[in-house]
Each structure stands twice: as structure tokens, then as C-alpha cells.
Amino acid sequence: MPAPSETRLYGIIQSAMEAIITVDATQTIVIFNPAAERIFLCPAAEAIGTSLNRFIPRRFHHTHPQDLARFGRTGVSERQMGGDRKVTGLRANGEEFPLEASISQWEDEHGKLYTVQLRDVTERERANRELESSRNELTRLSTAIQNIREEEKTHIARELHDDLGQSLTAMKMGLSLLEGMLPDGAAAARAQAASLHALINATVASVRRIASNLRPVMLDDLGLFAAVEWLAQDFSERYAIETDVHIGDEQIELGHELTTAVFRIVQEAFTNTARHAGATRITLRLECDARQCRIDIRDNGVGATPTQMGKAESFGLLGIRERVRLLGGTLVLQSEPGQGFHLIATVPTITTDMVEKTS
């Protein structure tokens, strides 16, 4: 009759939610609990006394005894099995499935025994695959949305610049012709014409500003670095915030996707400073090489604690996070009260559209 402690231990093993299999030094199964019966689809009566190999895929038969012997020599009482390698089990019906496993060893008067605790992670791996698939789908959708937005902005900017701009120019020329036809004594009409000239000039300036905010023509015509310098100058004039721009000596040609993304990151960071920072100075360092683009932006504004930043994070900063994430880059945001705001974005220079052009 087993001792009370042995009876208690046997009860624990039998009621355990995890599969428990104990083998001797020859890998003969001596314990096979009900949870093991369920996941391996094999009654304990059929498993006990047989080799553990029947539950291990054939391709691992030659390495498993070596691994077991090596573990036995370590003297370690317990460790996780597999490490970075996935542990695979074999059900009685021939189906392979993923496992989490840990192994322990002890020795009694009959020799060394090894106990393996196993957990079937089939459903979890399936859920992880579905989650990864959904994440990839969302990434592709987000990228498509970003590209569509940029295409729409480019189209609208061109329409404003070309069609509306030309129409306003024609109106200005027509007004000048009409003004030349006025008699000398038509002071009121000349004053009205002058007022209309001023209105048309202001409208032309507004159209140019809106078109540039949507997508500067020079971003496509002259490239990223010229567009960034223009952006900094325009920002300084518009918001009376001193800008200090440092662009690296190596000005490589970037793909359309990366050029747009880097410009938008800089633009959104500048806009965030103008709206929230209360700054008088902003510094930009932009360096791009064959490996990566590094965008370093800091201002001397009011700053914020990490908690305040989390609560008040603007759509602009969220947009920056998304752009950096889609490019496979990293983003660091730092701020302390009275210490201003500091952004460092690093993105790889090899992007999808650049790979397509070179393939």
C-alpha cells in the first residue's frame, strides 16, 4: 500500500491540468496522467511501459536521447525544454502539434527518472498566427490609406497651383486691362480696382500657401532636403519661431515613400511645436545615408511630464508614430517641464518602393 505522501503526490499528478509524463533512463514511460491522455489521444494503459519515442516525431528520435542524457549530466533539477526551438509532439493519430515543455529529474533507488510537464499550445499558436495576419492586413491598409491621402493631396495641390492659380492670374490681368480703360476722372472705380487687386493678390498667396501645405511642389521637383529647408523658413516666417536647420553632407536620393514620410514627420513635428510648445526656437538635424535617415528635432518650449504627454498626445504625434512604424523605424519622444520637447525618429532608407525599383 503506498504511503500517504505518495498517495497525495499521485492524486496531484492525476488531477493536474498539464500533461505529465515520467520516463526512466531508457525513456520508458512510467507515469502518464489523464491530461497527457487527452492531448496525445492515447490511454495511459497503452502508453505506460512503452518508449517515449512514440510521442516524438521521427525526425527527432536520434537527438532526443542525447538531449536527455546531456540534461541528466548537468545535475540541474528543472529547466525549460526547447529554448528558442519549438517543441513538437506527436499524437496517437499521427498529428504533430506545438508544445510548451519543462523537464525535471530526480533519482531514487531504482535509478534516474525524468518528468516532463507539457502544455498543448495549438490554439494559442493559431490565435497568434491570426493576430499576426490581422496586424499585417492593418499595416497594409494603413499604408494604402497613407498613399491614397498623399496622392489626393498631390492632386489637389496641383489643381490649386495650376488651375486656380492660372485663373486668378487671368483675373488679375483682366482687371489691369479694365483699369487701363477707365477715364481719368473715375477715382472711385480706380479705388475699387486697387481693392480688387489687393484681394486677388491675397487670394493668390492663400492658394500658394494651401497648396504648399498639402504638398510642396519642390518636394517632387527638387527633393526632400530643399523642401525641408523651405519648410523651416516658411515655418519661421509664419509663426515667428527661430529655426536652426542642419542637414547632413550626404544627400542621397531617396524613394518616393521615404521622401514623403520624412517630410511629413518634420512637418507634423513643427506644427506640434507651433500649436502646443510655446517655443521661441526649434532645431532640426536631418541626416540620411545608405542605411538610415535620422530626424532629430528639439524645441525650447514648456515641455511636459510623460503622463501629460500621454494624455495630450496630438493627432500629429500619433501620425508620426504611425509613419515611423510603417517604415520599420524607431521613435523616441522626450520631454520634461520647462525643458522643451525632443523627438528622434530613425527609419531605414530601404523601403518597399525603392526595392521595387531595383528589382
Short mmCIF file of C-alpha atoms in Angstrom, two decimals:
data_model
loop_
_atom_site.label_atom_id
_atom_site.label_comp_id
_atom_site.label_asym_id
_atom_site.label_seq_id
_atom_site.Cartn_x
_atom_site.Cartn_y
_atom_site.Cartn_z
CA MET A 1 0.00 0.00 0.00
CA PRO A 2 1.51 3.38 -0.97
CA ALA A 3 2.44 5.80 1.79
CA PRO A 4 0.12 8.81 2.40
CA SER A 5 2.66 11.19 0.84
CA GLU A 6 2.86 9.01 -2.26
CA THR A 7 -0.93 8.84 -2.48
CA ARG A 8 -1.14 12.63 -2.24
CA LEU A 9 1.52 13.05 -4.94
CA TYR A 10 -0.25 10.57 -7.20
CA GLY A 11 -3.52 12.46 -6.72
CA ILE A 12 -1.87 15.74 -7.65
CA ILE A 13 -0.35 14.25 -10.80
CA GLN A 14 -3.65 12.67 -11.84
CA SER A 15 -5.63 15.90 -11.33
CA ALA A 16 -3.07 18.25 -12.90
CA MET A 17 -4.29 20.38 -15.82
CA GLU A 18 -0.95 19.96 -17.59
CA ALA A 19 0.19 16.74 -19.17
CA ILE A 20 2.76 14.95 -17.01
CA ILE A 21 4.91 12.13 -18.34
CA THR A 22 7.67 10.44 -16.36
CA VAL A 23 10.26 8.19 -18.01
CA ASP A 24 13.23 6.25 -16.74
CA ALA A 25 16.79 6.40 -18.08
CA THR A 26 15.82 4.20 -21.03
CA GLN A 27 12.95 6.57 -21.95
CA THR A 28 10.35 4.01 -20.92
CA ILE A 29 7.15 5.70 -19.74
CA VAL A 30 6.28 5.02 -16.08
CA ILE A 31 3.71 7.80 -15.46
CA PHE A 32 1.16 9.09 -17.98
CA ASN A 33 -1.54 11.26 -16.40
CA PRO A 34 -5.10 11.95 -17.72
CA ALA A 35 -4.08 15.33 -19.20
CA ALA A 36 -1.41 13.51 -21.22
CA GLU A 37 -4.08 11.04 -22.35
CA ARG A 38 -6.18 13.93 -23.65
CA ILE A 39 -3.53 15.77 -25.61
CA PHE A 40 -1.80 12.69 -27.03
CA LEU A 41 -5.12 10.83 -27.65
CA CYS A 42 -3.72 7.73 -26.01
CA PRO A 43 -4.91 5.83 -22.88
CA ALA A 44 -2.38 5.54 -20.09
CA ALA A 45 -2.70 1.76 -20.18
CA GLU A 46 -1.33 1.77 -23.73
CA ALA A 47 1.39 4.35 -23.06
CA ILE A 48 2.92 3.10 -19.81
CA GLY A 49 5.72 0.64 -20.43
CA THR A 50 6.35 1.86 -23.98
CA SER A 51 9.03 4.20 -25.33
CA LEU A 52 8.57 7.95 -25.23
CA ASN A 53 9.58 7.95 -28.90
CA ARG A 54 6.02 7.07 -29.89
CA PHE A 55 5.04 10.65 -28.91
CA ILE A 56 8.04 12.32 -30.59
CA PRO A 57 8.19 12.98 -34.37
CA ARG A 58 10.58 10.54 -36.07
CA ARG A 59 12.98 13.30 -37.19
CA PHE A 60 13.82 13.98 -33.52
CA HIS A 61 14.37 10.37 -32.47
CA HIS A 62 18.15 10.49 -32.88
CA THR A 63 18.65 13.77 -30.99
CA HIS A 64 16.21 13.35 -28.09
CA PRO A 65 18.17 10.65 -26.16
CA GLN A 66 21.30 12.81 -26.44
CA ASP A 67 19.44 15.85 -25.13
CA LEU A 68 18.02 13.82 -22.24
CA ALA A 69 21.43 12.39 -21.31
CA ARG A 70 23.01 15.83 -21.52
CA PHE A 71 20.35 17.23 -19.18
CA GLY A 72 20.94 14.34 -16.79
CA ARG A 73 24.65 15.16 -16.59
CA THR A 74 24.03 18.81 -15.74
CA GLY A 75 22.57 17.98 -12.34
CA VAL A 76 20.04 20.80 -12.79
CA SER A 77 16.76 19.84 -11.18
CA GLU A 78 14.47 21.58 -13.69
CA ARG A 79 14.61 23.64 -16.89
CA GLN A 80 12.53 24.74 -19.82
CA MET A 81 12.72 22.45 -22.84
CA GLY A 82 13.44 23.59 -26.36
CA GLY A 83 14.86 27.05 -25.61
CA ASP A 84 14.40 29.05 -28.81
CA ARG A 85 13.43 25.87 -30.66
CA LYS A 86 9.76 24.90 -30.78
CA VAL A 87 8.94 21.61 -29.06
CA THR A 88 6.76 19.35 -31.20
CA GLY A 89 4.65 16.43 -30.01
CA LEU A 90 3.07 13.56 -31.93
CA ARG A 91 -0.48 12.42 -31.15
CA ALA A 92 -1.53 8.80 -31.43
CA ASN A 93 -3.36 9.63 -34.67
CA GLY A 94 -0.14 10.87 -36.29
CA GLU A 95 -0.89 14.59 -35.92
CA GLU A 96 2.01 16.84 -34.91
CA PHE A 97 1.33 19.76 -32.60
CA PRO A 98 3.29 22.50 -30.76
CA LEU A 99 4.11 22.19 -27.07
CA GLU A 100 5.49 24.17 -24.19
CA ALA A 101 7.52 21.85 -22.03
CA SER A 102 9.67 21.80 -18.93
CA ILE A 103 11.70 18.86 -17.65
CA SER A 104 12.85 17.86 -14.17
CA GLN A 105 14.92 14.97 -12.86
CA TRP A 106 15.35 13.07 -9.67
CA GLU A 107 16.89 9.80 -8.61
CA ASP A 108 15.55 7.01 -6.40
CA GLU A 109 16.77 3.57 -5.51
CA HIS A 110 15.83 2.29 -8.96
CA GLY A 111 17.76 4.94 -10.88
CA LYS A 112 17.19 8.31 -12.50
CA LEU A 113 13.71 9.46 -13.52
CA TYR A 114 12.76 12.33 -15.80
CA THR A 115 9.40 14.10 -15.62
CA VAL A 116 8.14 16.29 -18.42
CA GLN A 117 5.30 18.79 -17.96
CA LEU A 118 3.62 19.60 -21.26
CA ARG A 119 1.08 22.13 -22.47
CA ASP A 120 -0.64 21.97 -25.85
CA VAL A 121 -0.33 25.45 -27.40
CA THR A 122 -2.01 24.65 -30.72
CA GLU A 123 -4.88 27.09 -30.16
CA ARG A 124 -2.57 29.81 -28.89
CA GLU A 125 -0.29 29.49 -31.91
CA ARG A 126 -3.31 29.56 -34.20
CA ALA A 127 -4.55 32.70 -32.45
CA ASN A 128 -1.07 34.24 -32.74
CA ARG A 129 -0.98 33.48 -36.47
CA GLU A 130 -4.42 35.03 -36.92
CA LEU A 131 -3.37 38.05 -34.88
CA GLU A 132 -0.19 38.43 -36.94
CA SER A 133 -2.21 38.11 -40.13
CA SER A 134 -4.65 40.77 -38.92
CA ARG A 135 -1.75 43.02 -37.93
CA ASN A 136 -0.22 42.63 -41.38
CA GLU A 137 -3.56 43.39 -43.00
CA LEU A 138 -3.95 46.53 -40.89
CA THR A 139 -0.41 47.58 -41.78
CA ARG A 140 -1.12 47.15 -45.48
CA LEU A 141 -4.42 49.03 -45.09
CA SER A 142 -2.74 51.85 -43.17
CA THR A 143 0.00 52.08 -45.80
CA ALA A 144 -2.60 52.17 -48.59
CA ILE A 145 -4.54 54.90 -46.78
CA GLN A 146 -1.37 56.96 -46.32
CA ASN A 147 -0.52 56.58 -50.01
CA ILE A 148 -4.06 57.49 -51.10
CA ARG A 149 -4.01 60.57 -48.87
CA GLU A 150 -0.69 61.67 -50.34
CA GLU A 151 -1.98 61.11 -53.87
CA GLU A 152 -5.08 63.16 -53.11
CA LYS A 153 -3.01 65.93 -51.53
CA THR A 154 -0.70 65.97 -54.55
CA HIS A 155 -3.67 66.11 -56.93
CA ILE A 156 -5.40 68.90 -55.02
CA ALA A 157 -2.16 70.87 -54.66
CA ARG A 158 -1.53 70.64 -58.42
CA GLU A 159 -5.10 71.68 -59.18
CA LEU A 160 -4.84 74.67 -56.86
CA HIS A 161 -1.44 75.67 -58.18
CA ASP A 162 -2.18 75.17 -61.87
CA ASP A 163 -5.91 75.66 -62.49
CA LEU A 164 -6.95 78.05 -59.74
CA GLY A 165 -3.62 79.87 -59.83
CA GLN A 166 -3.91 80.42 -63.57
CA SER A 167 -7.50 81.60 -63.21
CA LEU A 168 -6.51 84.14 -60.57
CA THR A 169 -3.64 85.32 -62.75
CA ALA A 170 -6.05 85.76 -65.68
CA MET A 171 -8.43 87.71 -63.43
CA LYS A 172 -5.58 89.96 -62.37
CA MET A 173 -4.57 90.62 -65.97
CA GLY A 174 -8.20 91.31 -66.98
CA LEU A 175 -8.60 93.69 -64.09
CA SER A 176 -5.48 95.56 -65.17
CA LEU A 177 -6.89 95.89 -68.69
CA LEU A 178 -10.18 97.21 -67.35
CA GLU A 179 -8.31 99.60 -65.08
CA GLY A 180 -6.47 100.97 -68.10
CA MET A 181 -9.79 101.65 -69.84
CA LEU A 182 -11.13 103.80 -67.02
CA PRO A 183 -11.41 107.56 -67.68
CA ASP A 184 -9.13 109.91 -65.76
CA GLY A 185 -11.89 111.15 -63.52
CA ALA A 186 -13.09 107.73 -62.31
CA ALA A 187 -11.39 107.92 -58.93
CA ALA A 188 -13.94 105.71 -57.18
CA ALA A 189 -13.64 103.00 -59.83
CA ARG A 190 -9.83 103.11 -59.63
CA ALA A 191 -10.01 102.76 -55.87
CA GLN A 192 -12.30 99.76 -56.28
CA ALA A 193 -9.90 98.24 -58.84
CA ALA A 194 -6.99 98.72 -56.45
CA SER A 195 -9.01 96.99 -53.73
CA LEU A 196 -9.73 94.09 -56.07
CA HIS A 197 -6.01 93.88 -56.98
CA ALA A 198 -5.18 93.56 -53.29
CA LEU A 199 -7.86 90.91 -52.80
CA ILE A 200 -6.62 88.87 -55.78
CA ASN A 201 -3.01 89.11 -54.55
CA ALA A 202 -4.09 87.93 -51.09
CA THR A 203 -6.05 85.07 -52.65
CA VAL A 204 -3.07 84.02 -54.78
CA ALA A 205 -0.90 83.99 -51.66
CA SER A 206 -3.50 81.89 -49.80
CA VAL A 207 -3.75 79.42 -52.68
CA ARG A 208 0.02 79.04 -52.78
CA ARG A 209 0.18 78.52 -49.02
CA ILE A 210 -2.62 75.93 -49.04
CA ALA A 211 -1.06 74.10 -51.99
CA SER A 212 2.33 74.10 -50.29
CA ASN A 213 0.84 72.77 -47.06
CA LEU A 214 -0.85 69.97 -48.97
CA ARG A 215 2.34 69.03 -50.81
CA PRO A 216 5.11 71.47 -51.80
CA VAL A 217 5.85 71.34 -55.50
CA MET A 218 9.55 71.44 -54.71
CA LEU A 219 9.26 68.15 -52.79
CA ASP A 220 8.75 66.42 -56.14
CA ASP A 221 10.83 68.81 -58.23
CA LEU A 222 13.87 69.46 -56.00
CA GLY A 223 13.72 66.66 -53.44
CA LEU A 224 13.48 66.20 -49.69
CA PHE A 225 16.32 68.36 -48.45
CA ALA A 226 15.35 71.50 -50.39
CA ALA A 227 11.72 71.03 -49.32
CA VAL A 228 12.72 70.70 -45.66
CA GLU A 229 14.78 73.91 -45.83
CA TRP A 230 11.81 75.69 -47.42
CA LEU A 231 9.50 74.29 -44.73
CA ALA A 232 11.75 75.58 -41.95
CA GLN A 233 11.97 79.04 -43.49
CA ASP A 234 8.21 79.23 -44.07
CA PHE A 235 7.57 78.00 -40.51
CA SER A 236 9.85 80.66 -39.06
CA GLU A 237 8.17 83.44 -41.02
CA ARG A 238 4.66 82.26 -40.26
CA TYR A 239 5.00 81.59 -36.52
CA ALA A 240 7.90 83.89 -35.60
CA ILE A 241 9.79 80.91 -34.18
CA GLU A 242 13.52 80.83 -34.87
CA THR A 243 14.55 77.71 -36.77
CA ASP A 244 18.01 76.20 -36.88
CA VAL A 245 18.39 73.56 -39.60
CA HIS A 246 21.37 71.23 -40.00
CA ILE A 247 21.27 68.83 -42.94
CA GLY A 248 23.95 66.18 -43.31
CA ASP A 249 26.55 66.46 -46.05
CA GLU A 250 25.44 63.19 -47.64
CA GLN A 251 22.21 63.97 -49.50
CA ILE A 252 21.33 60.65 -51.12
CA GLU A 253 18.39 60.10 -53.42
CA LEU A 254 15.50 58.57 -51.51
CA GLY A 255 12.44 56.71 -52.72
CA HIS A 256 9.09 58.46 -53.06
CA GLU A 257 7.63 56.75 -49.98
CA LEU A 258 10.54 57.65 -47.71
CA THR A 259 10.84 61.20 -49.07
CA THR A 260 7.18 61.84 -48.32
CA ALA A 261 7.29 60.19 -44.89
CA VAL A 262 10.37 62.10 -43.68
CA PHE A 263 8.95 65.40 -44.91
CA ARG A 264 5.62 64.71 -43.15
CA ILE A 265 7.38 63.76 -39.91
CA VAL A 266 9.27 67.05 -39.93
CA GLN A 267 6.15 68.99 -40.92
CA GLU A 268 3.97 67.42 -38.21
CA ALA A 269 6.66 67.90 -35.55
CA PHE A 270 6.97 71.59 -36.47
CA THR A 271 3.19 72.01 -36.40
CA ASN A 272 3.03 70.34 -32.98
CA THR A 273 5.63 72.79 -31.67
CA ALA A 274 3.70 75.76 -33.06
CA ARG A 275 0.41 74.63 -31.52
CA HIS A 276 1.43 73.29 -28.12
CA ALA A 277 5.01 74.09 -27.13
CA GLY A 278 5.04 77.85 -26.64
CA ALA A 279 8.58 77.75 -28.04
CA THR A 280 10.74 80.52 -29.47
CA ARG A 281 13.31 78.26 -31.09
CA ILE A 282 13.34 74.87 -32.81
CA THR A 283 16.36 72.90 -34.02
CA LEU A 284 16.30 70.26 -36.74
CA ARG A 285 19.09 67.85 -37.62
CA LEU A 286 18.44 65.63 -40.63
CA GLU A 287 21.00 63.04 -41.70
CA CYS A 288 20.43 60.34 -44.31
CA ASP A 289 22.86 57.74 -45.55
CA ALA A 290 22.67 54.40 -47.32
CA ARG A 291 21.49 52.73 -44.10
CA GLN A 292 19.06 55.08 -42.40
CA CYS A 293 17.56 58.55 -42.02
CA ARG A 294 17.79 60.17 -38.61
CA ILE A 295 15.48 63.06 -37.76
CA ASP A 296 16.35 64.94 -34.57
CA ILE A 297 14.01 67.80 -33.60
CA ARG A 298 14.01 69.72 -30.33
CA ASP A 299 12.42 72.96 -29.13
CA ASN A 300 12.79 75.21 -26.09
CA GLY A 301 9.09 75.15 -25.21
CA VAL A 302 7.22 74.48 -21.99
CA GLY A 303 7.70 70.70 -22.13
CA ALA A 304 5.60 68.15 -20.26
CA THR A 305 5.83 65.12 -17.99
CA PRO A 306 5.48 61.66 -19.59
CA THR A 307 1.99 61.39 -18.07
CA GLN A 308 0.96 64.75 -19.51
CA MET A 309 2.38 63.78 -22.90
CA GLY A 310 0.38 60.54 -22.87
CA LYS A 311 -2.86 62.36 -22.08
CA ALA A 312 -2.36 65.23 -24.50
CA GLU A 313 -0.65 63.48 -27.40
CA SER A 314 -1.89 65.18 -30.56
CA PHE A 315 -3.02 63.63 -33.79
CA GLY A 316 0.21 64.98 -35.28
CA LEU A 317 2.33 62.89 -32.90
CA LEU A 318 0.09 59.89 -33.49
CA GLY A 319 0.62 60.39 -37.22
CA ILE A 320 4.39 60.49 -36.69
CA ARG A 321 4.26 57.26 -34.68
CA GLU A 322 2.27 55.55 -37.44
CA ARG A 323 4.59 56.72 -40.23
CA VAL A 324 7.68 55.57 -38.35
CA ARG A 325 6.07 52.23 -37.52
CA LEU A 326 5.05 51.58 -41.12
CA LEU A 327 8.63 52.22 -42.24
CA GLY A 328 10.01 49.81 -39.64
CA GLY A 329 11.79 52.59 -37.74
CA THR A 330 12.08 53.71 -34.13
CA LEU A 331 10.72 56.80 -32.41
CA VAL A 332 11.88 58.38 -29.14
CA LEU A 333 9.93 61.24 -27.56
CA GLN A 334 11.45 63.06 -24.60
CA SER A 335 10.08 65.99 -22.62
CA GLU A 336 10.29 67.47 -19.15
CA PRO A 337 8.51 70.56 -17.73
CA GLY A 338 10.48 73.62 -18.71
CA GLN A 339 12.96 71.56 -20.75
CA GLY A 340 11.20 71.60 -24.11
CA PHE A 341 10.34 68.72 -26.40
CA HIS A 342 12.77 66.35 -28.13
CA LEU A 343 11.93 63.92 -30.96
CA ILE A 344 14.30 61.41 -32.53
CA ALA A 345 12.98 59.31 -35.41
CA THR A 346 15.17 56.78 -37.18
CA VAL A 347 13.91 54.98 -40.30
CA PRO A 348 15.71 52.62 -42.68
CA THR A 349 16.42 54.05 -46.12
CA ILE A 350 15.49 50.83 -47.92
CA THR A 351 11.72 50.95 -48.36
CA THR A 352 9.22 48.92 -50.37
CA ASP A 353 9.07 51.31 -53.32
CA MET A 354 12.88 51.51 -53.52
CA VAL A 355 13.13 47.70 -53.56
CA GLU A 356 10.55 47.50 -56.36
CA LYS A 357 12.53 49.97 -58.47
CA THR A 358 15.74 48.00 -58.12
CA SER A 359 14.24 44.54 -58.62
#
